Amino acid sequence: PARQIVKRILDFHSSRETPTMKLQPFGSVCGLLLVLFNTATAFHTPYRCKLSIPRQNHRHEQKSVTSLHSYVDVSEEADRDIASMQEWAQAYGVQQIPGVQLTSDDGRDIYATTVEDVPAGNVVMYVPANIYLSSWGSKAELGELTEAEDLIRRLNGEESLPLFYIFVKILLEYQNGEESPFFPWLNSLPRIYNSGAAMTPACYDCLPPLAAALAMEERVKFINCNQALKTVPFISDEIKNNKDLTRWAFNVVSTRSFSVDGEKVVVPIADMINHSTYTNVDISYDDEGNCMVYTTNDVPAGSPLFMSYGDPTNPSALFAKYGFVDESSLASFCKIMNIQKNSELEDLGMDYSRMVFWKDTGEVAQEVLDVLLYTELNGDRASQQQFYLACINGDEQTKAVYHAQYQGDVYATLKDHVDTFLEDLEDLMFKASMKNLDTHPRIPLIMAHNQFVKETFMRVKANIDPIAANSYPVLY
């Protein structure tokens, strides 16, 4: 279980002496792979370095970062050094089968893909626990940052604490420059991010309400973490005052971390796997916390490796957090946000992942219709309760009677929502088209997001307009 893995790794980091950089044979890991997966012969078997991990925060000292040649260049024009990172990863025990390579279509987005057929159930990547960054390991190393934690809690951001500790750890490694054992990995990371934290208020003004709210939440998380950073004594003022640098570090953690039992981990190499609704790999951890990426189905040669970053029916959430439009998404949230949620509505399916419009067909999820009908019955509590109980108890006959009786009202409300949303979306897209791309380089991505939503809503409109017209022919 993940909780036990967390405890074992934490105990490991807490008990170990501060190591020096040295090589040791990697035979134990290879033996483990051979016994458990019978795939050890497919892996490279280098020697493994142990990372030098400082023990307590009082040992950290502020360093000047004025000699930029010895530090990672995080400017958007800087190239990603993938080759050096791969050599570094292999030296520290990261392994991948020869049939998987890192590649790129544009030199910026680096992703893992197959170069030969890989059967289902194969471990394709192995990342030892001592090379990845975790919130619990960072906290054990840095010590408890009480003042920063208190500040984040006062800002209602307690859920960001795991992210904050890795954020500080990355800035500390940046501060150590070429002396950091993580330098090659840091130098391989993206410089350009399009997440909500990287956007400006002008970007939010061009987004529909849900996407704008989610994107602004990411920005607020960054602002809170950046504010709490001011209280960390061993990070230099030069770094604290460099908002481009701190925003870069925040985006690294936010977009490349996985969740493990409420904590966060950033796993080098595994973080190169892209997202899709149609996944072909997943991640697991062994008893020592080592990370393994394995295929969940047969993967033909020439196929990118895909895992899931989140809910495939809510592309706006993925857009806000990670900064991409999930073209593989099957559906989109219906964007009905003016209904006050209660426990009965939650039972009926009032949730972003259930109240959806299906992208390819324009079908309306039953939960949308049920929630709208329940709301339509607000003035008749007895009927509302009878309809609610029919839904909960699976009484399809009673439920169908209510839907037939109120079909006109429900579809009139739905049509009004869809038409109004599309009109508002046109205004947002026009506003976006007037922006200067030199000062607002994320506008094309915002336009792509809005176009994706527009096409889905247009298919819904094509389906519901005839129903609304038949229900109230005089009005339509």
GROMACS .gro file of C-alpha atoms in nm, residues 72-75 78-82 85 108 110 133 170 182-193 248-249 252-253 256 266 268-269 271-272:
model
   36
   72VAL     CA    1   2.034   2.632  -1.506
   73ASP     CA    2   1.919   2.885  -1.763
   74VAL     CA    3   1.540   2.892  -1.719
   75SER     CA    4   1.472   3.154  -1.986
   78ALA     CA    5   1.709   2.802  -2.345
   79ASP     CA    6   1.742   2.454  -2.491
   80ARG     CA    7   1.662   2.139  -2.296
   81ASP     CA    8   1.969   1.917  -2.251
   82ILE     CA    9   1.812   1.574  -2.280
   85MET     CA   10   2.000   1.400  -1.844
  108ARG     CA   11   1.039   2.136  -2.681
  110ILE     CA   12   0.996   1.549  -2.511
  133LEU     CA   13   1.176   1.397  -0.544
  170ILE     CA   14   1.391   2.232  -0.650
  182PHE     CA   15   2.013   1.705  -0.983
  183PHE     CA   16   2.169   1.963  -1.217
  184PRO     CA   17   2.143   1.751  -1.538
  185TRP     CA   18   1.778   1.674  -1.467
  186LEU     CA   19   1.693   2.037  -1.393
  187ASN     CA   20   1.868   2.141  -1.714
  188SER     CA   21   1.651   1.901  -1.914
  189LEU     CA   22   1.318   2.038  -1.796
  190PRO     CA   23   1.084   2.252  -2.007
  191ARG     CA   24   1.128   2.627  -1.989
  192ILE     CA   25   0.788   2.718  -2.131
  193TYR     CA   26   0.471   2.633  -1.942
  248TRP     CA   27   0.924   2.801  -1.335
  249ALA     CA   28   1.000   2.589  -1.027
  252VAL     CA   29   0.787   2.199  -1.270
  253VAL     CA   30   0.631   2.054  -0.955
  256ARG     CA   31   0.528   1.687  -1.338
  266VAL     CA   32   0.831   1.386  -0.919
  268PRO     CA   33   1.253   1.170  -1.357
  269ILE     CA   34   1.209   0.996  -1.695
  271ASP     CA   35   0.756   1.236  -1.600
  272MET     CA   36   0.819   1.232  -1.977
   0.00000   0.00000   0.00000
